[in-house]
Amino acid sequence: QVQLVESGGGVVQPGGSLRLSCAASGFPFSIYDMGWYRQAPGKQRELVATITSSRTTHYADSMKGRFTISRDNDKYAMYLQIDSLKAEDTAVYYCNGRWLTENYWGQGTQVTVSS
């Protein structure tokens, strides 16, 4: 059974940091390209960053500088470090895994940036 389970979200003050985690199971994680997406209230889901099976990273233009994506194939895990959080980072953050026609999503973890 394929599972992607996000964790690490919460309420954080502006300027703070969070590290989101995505725990994968049920598929050969190391060959999958992985990514983080987010969806703010009333907005469409948008790309944050991706990391390929060979660890090549790509960030959406608006995400460059404060977001860092990484993966640990041995642990079947992917991470997203978010620094200098802003109110506009408030969203549900989703983990995604893709390989050929396979495309998996997690249920998301809520990040709320508020003072």
C-alpha positions as CSV (number, residue, x, y, z in Angstrom):
1,Q,0.0,0.0,0.0
2,V,1.4,3.3,-1.1
3,Q,1.6,6.0,1.6
4,L,3.0,9.4,1.8
5,V,2.6,11.0,5.2
6,E,3.6,14.5,5.9
7,S,4.5,15.9,9.3
8,G,6.1,18.9,10.9
9,G,3.5,21.5,10.3
10,G,2.1,23.8,12.9
11,V,1.7,27.4,14.0
12,V,4.9,29.5,13.9
13,Q,5.6,33.2,14.2
14,P,6.8,35.3,11.3
15,G,10.5,34.9,10.9
16,G,10.5,31.4,12.4
17,S,11.6,28.1,10.7
18,L,10.0,24.8,10.2
19,R,11.2,21.4,8.9
20,L,8.5,19.4,7.1
21,S,9.0,15.7,6.7
22,C,7.4,13.2,4.2
23,A,7.5,9.5,5.1
24,A,7.1,7.2,2.2
25,S,6.2,3.6,2.0
26,G,4.8,1.0,-0.4
27,F,6.9,1.9,-3.5
28,P,10.6,2.1,-4.5
29,F,11.2,5.5,-3.1
30,S,14.8,5.9,-4.5
31,I,13.7,5.9,-8.1
32,Y,10.9,8.4,-7.7
33,D,11.1,12.1,-8.3
34,M,9.7,13.8,-5.2
35,G,8.3,17.2,-4.6
36,W,6.6,19.6,-2.2
37,Y,3.5,21.6,-3.2
38,R,1.3,23.9,-1.2
39,Q,-2.2,25.2,-1.3
40,A,-3.2,28.4,0.4
41,P,-6.8,29.1,1.3
42,G,-8.8,30.1,-1.8
43,K,-5.8,29.5,-4.1
44,Q,-4.7,26.7,-6.4
45,R,-2.1,24.2,-5.4
46,E,1.4,25.4,-6.4
47,L,4.8,23.9,-6.8
48,V,7.3,24.7,-4.0
49,A,10.3,22.4,-5.0
50,T,11.2,19.1,-6.5
51,I,14.1,16.7,-6.1
52,T,14.8,14.0,-8.6
53,S,16.0,10.5,-7.9
54,S,19.5,11.7,-8.6
55,R,19.0,14.6,-6.1
56,T,18.8,17.4,-8.6
57,T,16.7,20.1,-7.1
58,H,14.3,22.7,-8.6
59,Y,12.6,25.5,-6.9
60,A,9.7,27.6,-8.0
61,D,11.0,31.1,-8.6
62,S,9.1,32.6,-5.7
63,M,10.4,29.9,-3.4
64,K,14.1,30.4,-4.0
65,G,16.2,31.4,-1.1
66,R,14.1,30.4,1.9
67,F,13.1,26.8,1.0
68,T,15.5,23.8,1.0
69,I,14.4,20.4,-0.2
70,S,16.3,17.2,0.6
71,R,15.8,13.5,0.7
72,D,17.1,10.4,2.5
73,N,16.6,7.3,0.4
74,D,17.7,5.0,3.1
75,K,15.0,6.4,5.4
76,Y,12.4,6.7,2.6
77,A,12.0,10.3,3.6
78,M,11.9,13.7,2.1
79,Y,12.2,17.1,3.8
80,L,11.5,20.7,3.3
81,Q,13.3,23.3,5.4
82,I,11.5,26.6,5.5
83,D,13.3,29.6,6.9
84,S,12.2,33.2,7.5
85,L,8.6,32.3,7.4
86,K,6.1,34.8,6.2
87,A,2.3,35.1,6.6
88,E,1.9,34.3,2.9
89,D,3.6,30.9,3.5
90,T,0.4,29.8,5.4
91,A,-0.9,26.8,3.4
92,V,-1.3,23.1,3.4
93,Y,1.9,21.5,2.3
94,Y,1.7,18.3,0.2
95,C,4.2,15.7,-0.5
96,N,4.3,14.2,-4.1
97,G,6.0,11.2,-5.6
98,R,6.2,10.6,-9.4
99,W,7.7,7.9,-11.7
100,L,6.6,7.3,-15.2
101,T,2.8,7.3,-15.0
102,E,2.7,6.8,-11.2
103,N,1.8,9.9,-9.2
104,Y,1.2,9.8,-5.5
105,W,0.1,12.5,-3.0
106,G,0.0,12.7,0.7
107,Q,-2.8,14.2,2.8
108,G,-0.9,17.4,3.6
109,T,0.3,19.2,6.7
110,Q,-0.9,22.6,7.7
111,V,1.5,25.4,8.2
112,T,0.2,28.6,9.7
113,V,2.4,31.6,10.1
114,S,0.9,34.0,12.6
115,S,1.9,36.3,15.4
